[in-house]
Coordinates of C-alpha atoms in Angstrom, one line a residue:
X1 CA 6.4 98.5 73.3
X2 CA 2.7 97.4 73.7
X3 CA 2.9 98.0 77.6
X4 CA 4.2 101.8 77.0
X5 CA 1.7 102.5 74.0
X6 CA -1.2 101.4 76.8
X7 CA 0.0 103.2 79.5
X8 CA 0.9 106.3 76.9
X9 CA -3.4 105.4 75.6
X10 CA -4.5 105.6 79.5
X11 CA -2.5 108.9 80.3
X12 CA -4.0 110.7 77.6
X13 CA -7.5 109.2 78.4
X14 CA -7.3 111.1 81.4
X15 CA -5.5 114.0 80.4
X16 CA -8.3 114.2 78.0
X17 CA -10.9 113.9 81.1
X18 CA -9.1 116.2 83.7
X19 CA -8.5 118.5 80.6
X20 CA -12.8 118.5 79.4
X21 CA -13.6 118.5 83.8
X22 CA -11.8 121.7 84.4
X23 CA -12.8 123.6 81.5
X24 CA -16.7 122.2 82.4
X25 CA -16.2 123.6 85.8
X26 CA -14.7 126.5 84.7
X27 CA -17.6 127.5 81.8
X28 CA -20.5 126.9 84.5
X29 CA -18.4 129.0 86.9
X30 CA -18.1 131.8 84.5
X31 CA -22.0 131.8 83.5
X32 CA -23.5 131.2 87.2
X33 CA -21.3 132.4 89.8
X34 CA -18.4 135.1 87.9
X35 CA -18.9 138.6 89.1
X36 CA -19.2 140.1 86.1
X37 CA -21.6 141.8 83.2
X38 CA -24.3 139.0 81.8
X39 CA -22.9 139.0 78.0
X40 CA -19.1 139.0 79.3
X41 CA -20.0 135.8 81.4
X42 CA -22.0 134.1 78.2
X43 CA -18.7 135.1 75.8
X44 CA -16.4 133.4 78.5
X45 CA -18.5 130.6 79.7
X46 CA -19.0 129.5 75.9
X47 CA -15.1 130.3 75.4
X48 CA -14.8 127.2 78.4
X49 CA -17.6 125.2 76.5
X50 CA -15.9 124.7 73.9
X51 CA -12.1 123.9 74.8
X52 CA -14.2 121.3 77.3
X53 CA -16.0 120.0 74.1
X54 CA -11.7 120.1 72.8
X55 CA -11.0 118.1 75.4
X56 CA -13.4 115.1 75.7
X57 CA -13.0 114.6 72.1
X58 CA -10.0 112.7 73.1
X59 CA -12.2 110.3 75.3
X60 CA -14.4 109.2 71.4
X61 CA -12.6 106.6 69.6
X62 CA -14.0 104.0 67.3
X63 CA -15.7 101.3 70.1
X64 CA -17.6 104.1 72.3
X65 CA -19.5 106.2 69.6
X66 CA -22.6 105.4 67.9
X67 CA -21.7 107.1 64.9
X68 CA -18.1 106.9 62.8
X69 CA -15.1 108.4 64.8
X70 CA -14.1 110.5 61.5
X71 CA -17.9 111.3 60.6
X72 CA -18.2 112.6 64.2
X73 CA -14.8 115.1 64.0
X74 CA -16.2 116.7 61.0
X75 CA -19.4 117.3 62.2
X76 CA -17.7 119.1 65.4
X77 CA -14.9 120.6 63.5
X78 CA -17.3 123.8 63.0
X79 CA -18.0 124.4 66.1
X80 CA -14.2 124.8 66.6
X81 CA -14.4 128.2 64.2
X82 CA -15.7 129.8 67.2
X83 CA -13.5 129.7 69.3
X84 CA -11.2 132.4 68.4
X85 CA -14.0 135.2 67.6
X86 CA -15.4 134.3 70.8
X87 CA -12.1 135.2 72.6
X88 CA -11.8 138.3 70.5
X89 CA -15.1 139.6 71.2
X90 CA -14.2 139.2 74.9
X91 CA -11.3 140.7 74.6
X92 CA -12.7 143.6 73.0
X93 CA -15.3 144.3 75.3
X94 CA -13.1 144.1 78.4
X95 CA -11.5 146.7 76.6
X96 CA -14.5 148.5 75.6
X97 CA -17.1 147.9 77.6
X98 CA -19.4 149.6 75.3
X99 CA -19.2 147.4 72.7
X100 CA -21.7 145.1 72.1
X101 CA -21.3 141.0 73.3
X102 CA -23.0 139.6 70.3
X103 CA -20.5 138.0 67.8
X104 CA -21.0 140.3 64.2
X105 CA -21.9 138.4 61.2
X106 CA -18.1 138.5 59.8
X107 CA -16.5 136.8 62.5
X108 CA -19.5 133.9 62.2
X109 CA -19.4 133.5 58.4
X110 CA -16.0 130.9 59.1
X111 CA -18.1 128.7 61.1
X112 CA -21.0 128.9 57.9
X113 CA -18.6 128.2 55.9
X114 CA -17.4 124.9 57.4
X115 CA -20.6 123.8 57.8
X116 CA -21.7 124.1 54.2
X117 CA -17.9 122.4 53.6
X118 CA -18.9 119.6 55.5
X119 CA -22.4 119.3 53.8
X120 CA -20.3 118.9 50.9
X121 CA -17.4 116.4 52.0
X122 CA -20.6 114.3 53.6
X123 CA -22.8 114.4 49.8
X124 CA -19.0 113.7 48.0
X125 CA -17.9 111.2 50.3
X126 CA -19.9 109.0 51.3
X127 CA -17.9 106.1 53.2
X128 CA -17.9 108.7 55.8
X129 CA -21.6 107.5 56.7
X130 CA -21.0 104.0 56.1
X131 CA -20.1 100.8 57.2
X132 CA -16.9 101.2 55.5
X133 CA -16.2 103.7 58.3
X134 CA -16.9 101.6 61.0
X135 CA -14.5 99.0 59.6
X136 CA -11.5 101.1 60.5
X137 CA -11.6 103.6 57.0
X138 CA -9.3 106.0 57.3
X139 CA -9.8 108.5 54.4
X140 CA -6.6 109.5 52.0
X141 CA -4.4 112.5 51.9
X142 CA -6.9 115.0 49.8
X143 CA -8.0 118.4 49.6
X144 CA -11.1 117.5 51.5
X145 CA -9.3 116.3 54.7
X146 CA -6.7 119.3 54.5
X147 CA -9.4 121.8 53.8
X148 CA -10.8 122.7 57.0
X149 CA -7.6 122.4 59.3
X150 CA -6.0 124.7 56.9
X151 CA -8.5 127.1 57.3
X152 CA -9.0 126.8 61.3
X153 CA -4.7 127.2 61.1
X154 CA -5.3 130.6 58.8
X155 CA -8.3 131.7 61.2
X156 CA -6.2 131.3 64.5
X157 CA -3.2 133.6 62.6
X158 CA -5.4 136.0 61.7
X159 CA -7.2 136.5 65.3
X160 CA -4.0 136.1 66.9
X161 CA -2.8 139.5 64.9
X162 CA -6.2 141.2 65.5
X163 CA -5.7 140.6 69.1
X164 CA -1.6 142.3 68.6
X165 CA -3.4 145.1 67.1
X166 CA -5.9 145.5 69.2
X167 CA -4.3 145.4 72.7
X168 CA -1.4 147.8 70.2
X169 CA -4.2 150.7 70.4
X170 CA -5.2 150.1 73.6
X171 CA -1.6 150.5 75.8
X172 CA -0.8 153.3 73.3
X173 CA -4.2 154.8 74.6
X174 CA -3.4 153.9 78.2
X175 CA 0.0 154.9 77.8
X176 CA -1.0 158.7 78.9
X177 CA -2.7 157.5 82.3
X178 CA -0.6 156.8 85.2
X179 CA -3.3 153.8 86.4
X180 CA -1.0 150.8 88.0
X181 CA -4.2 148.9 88.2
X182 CA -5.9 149.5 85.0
X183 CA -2.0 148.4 83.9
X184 CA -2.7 145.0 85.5
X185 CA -6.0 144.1 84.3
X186 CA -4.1 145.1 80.6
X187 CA -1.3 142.8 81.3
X188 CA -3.7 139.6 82.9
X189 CA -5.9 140.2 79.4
X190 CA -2.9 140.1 76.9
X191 CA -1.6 137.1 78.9
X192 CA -4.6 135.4 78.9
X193 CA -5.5 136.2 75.3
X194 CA -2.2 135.3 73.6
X195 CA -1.7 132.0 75.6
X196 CA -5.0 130.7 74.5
X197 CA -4.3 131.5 71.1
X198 CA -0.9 130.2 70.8
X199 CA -2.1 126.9 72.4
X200 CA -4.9 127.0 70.2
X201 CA -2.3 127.5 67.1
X202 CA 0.2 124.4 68.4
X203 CA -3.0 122.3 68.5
X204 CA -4.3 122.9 64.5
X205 CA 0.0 122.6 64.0
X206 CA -0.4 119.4 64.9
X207 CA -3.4 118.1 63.3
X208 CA -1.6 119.5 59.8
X209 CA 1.3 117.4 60.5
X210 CA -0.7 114.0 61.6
X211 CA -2.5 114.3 58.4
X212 CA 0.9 114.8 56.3
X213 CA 3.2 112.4 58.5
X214 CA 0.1 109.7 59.2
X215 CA -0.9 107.4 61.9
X216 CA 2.7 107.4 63.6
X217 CA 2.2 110.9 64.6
X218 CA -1.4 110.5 65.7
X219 CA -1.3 109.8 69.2
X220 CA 1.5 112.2 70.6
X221 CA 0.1 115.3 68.2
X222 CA -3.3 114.8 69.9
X223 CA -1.5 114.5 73.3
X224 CA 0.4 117.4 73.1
X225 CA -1.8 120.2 72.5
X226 CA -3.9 119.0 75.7
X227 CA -1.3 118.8 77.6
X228 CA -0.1 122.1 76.6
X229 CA -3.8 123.8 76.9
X230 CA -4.0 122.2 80.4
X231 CA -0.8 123.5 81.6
X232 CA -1.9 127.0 80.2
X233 CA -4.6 127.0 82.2
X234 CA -3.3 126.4 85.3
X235 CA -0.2 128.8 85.0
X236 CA -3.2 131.2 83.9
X237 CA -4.5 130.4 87.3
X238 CA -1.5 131.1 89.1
X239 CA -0.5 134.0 87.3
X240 CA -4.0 135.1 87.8
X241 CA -3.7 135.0 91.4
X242 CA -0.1 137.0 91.5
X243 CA -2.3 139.6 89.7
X244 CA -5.4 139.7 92.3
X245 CA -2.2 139.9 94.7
X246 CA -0.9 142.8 93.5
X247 CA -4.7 144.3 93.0
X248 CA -5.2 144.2 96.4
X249 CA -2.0 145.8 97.5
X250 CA -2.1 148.6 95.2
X251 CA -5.9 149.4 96.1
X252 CA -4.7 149.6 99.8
X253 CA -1.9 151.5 98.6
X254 CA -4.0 154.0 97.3
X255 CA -6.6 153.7 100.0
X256 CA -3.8 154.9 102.8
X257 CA -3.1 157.6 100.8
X258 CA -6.2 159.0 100.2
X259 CA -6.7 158.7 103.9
X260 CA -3.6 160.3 104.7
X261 CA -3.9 163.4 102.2
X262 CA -7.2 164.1 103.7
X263 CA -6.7 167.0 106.5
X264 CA -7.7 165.8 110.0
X265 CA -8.9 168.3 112.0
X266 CA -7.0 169.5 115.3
X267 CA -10.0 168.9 117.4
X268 CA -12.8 166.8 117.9
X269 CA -16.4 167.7 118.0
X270 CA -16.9 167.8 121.8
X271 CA -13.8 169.7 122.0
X272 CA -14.9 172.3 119.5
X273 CA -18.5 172.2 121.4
X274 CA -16.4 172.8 124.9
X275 CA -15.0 175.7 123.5
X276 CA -17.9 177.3 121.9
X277 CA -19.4 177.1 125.3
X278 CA -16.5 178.9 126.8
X279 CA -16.5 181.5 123.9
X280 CA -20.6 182.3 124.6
X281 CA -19.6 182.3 128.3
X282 CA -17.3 185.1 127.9
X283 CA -19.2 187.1 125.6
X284 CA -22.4 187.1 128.2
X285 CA -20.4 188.3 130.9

């Protein structure tokens, strides 16, 4: 049992790396080489930032960080509320590209109000900066500890129905227009959107139920929802790919056929010269 629970520790040490690597490479992709509007590639390369930041979590534990592993979760948990608006916003102004990239004040007043919550679990609880902490304190069952997950679960809920409603408006308006690509760059954003998010909703799943069913559920309900958010991102990538694929063949579709609906003319432009010369021939004789 101990040799399985070290090689089960190791694989999710570097799932957790290869996990935090890819989504790195992937955020300074989107910012400094993605062919796309400035604010669109700060949204997405922040989106990446942050399920990398997700993902090397996994690497802290108790004997590699200077501060206390529990005191340094709740000090990142915030950052986690923006997450979702980020993907939103994106969403929305792929959609709309008139709409501006900064994130309004409503969808940032979650991530406020976790940090003010955590100002107040820190000045209510202090073995969380403590040497208690460091001995191995692992903090009860309360309404502090369930507090914030709760409210990251409702948060992810309520941006995954925005999304429904929001890509619901769109094919409805889209509907009308017979545009196979525009239909395709609709599909790869719902795809993309929804997997994230359902990922995203597995993940603070599982952090409910290691906090309800304790320690004997820790390591395979942190394990799972990085395994899941890695495979997600590379069928993303594949499916992603199928999608350029069928870009490209319905833009050359389309290309022929302009080219073949345009009228060629019967005769070149020495030919036509040749005959004008013939023409003004004739007509001086």
């Amino acid at each position: 049992m101990t040799a399985f629970s070290d090689i089960f520790t190791q694989a999710y040490w570097w799932l957790s790396l290869l996990g935090g690597l890819h989504c790195l490479a992937l955020s300074i992709y989107a910012r400094f080489v993605y062919q796309d509007s400035h604010s669109q590639r700060r949204l997405l390369a922040g989106i990446f930032a942050l399920m990398a930041l997700y993902f090397f979590t996994g690497l802290f534990n108790s004997d590699n960080t200077p501060a206390p592993i529990h005191l340094l979760f709740l000090l990142l948990l915030p950052m986690y509320f923006l997450l979702m608006p980020a993907l939103y916003q994106y969403l929305k102004q792929q959609l709309r590209p008139t709409v501006d990239a900064r994130l309004p004040l409503k969808h940032l007043l979650p991530s406020i109000l976790a940090m003010f919550l955590v100002v107040l679990l820190w000045l209510f609880n202090p073995s969380l900066v403590t040497g208690v902490a460091l001995l191995g304190y692992q903090p009860s069952l309360s309404w502090g500890s369930l507090l914030l997950p709760l409210l990251l679960l409702l948060q992810t809920t309520l941006y995954l129905v925005l999304v429904l409603q929001l890509m619901k408006r769109h094919f409805h308006a889209s509907a009308q227009l017979d545009n196979r690509l525009q239909q395709l760059r609709s599909n790869w954003l719902l795809v993309l959107t929804l997997a994230l998010i359902l990922t995203w909703l597995v993940r603070n799943i599982a952090v409910l139920l290691t906090l309800f069913l304790g320690d004997q559920f820790s390591a395979v309900a942190q394990a799972i929802p990085r395994l899941a958010l890695l495979l997600t991102l590379y069928l993303l990538a594949i499916y992603g790919l199928n999608q350029l694929t069928r870009a490209a063949y319905l833009r050359g579709r389309e290309s022929r056929a302009q080219a073949a609906s345009v009228p060629k003319q019967p005769l070149d432009k020495e030919e036509l010269d040749f005959l004008n010369e013939i023409l003004h021939e004739k007509k001086d004789k």
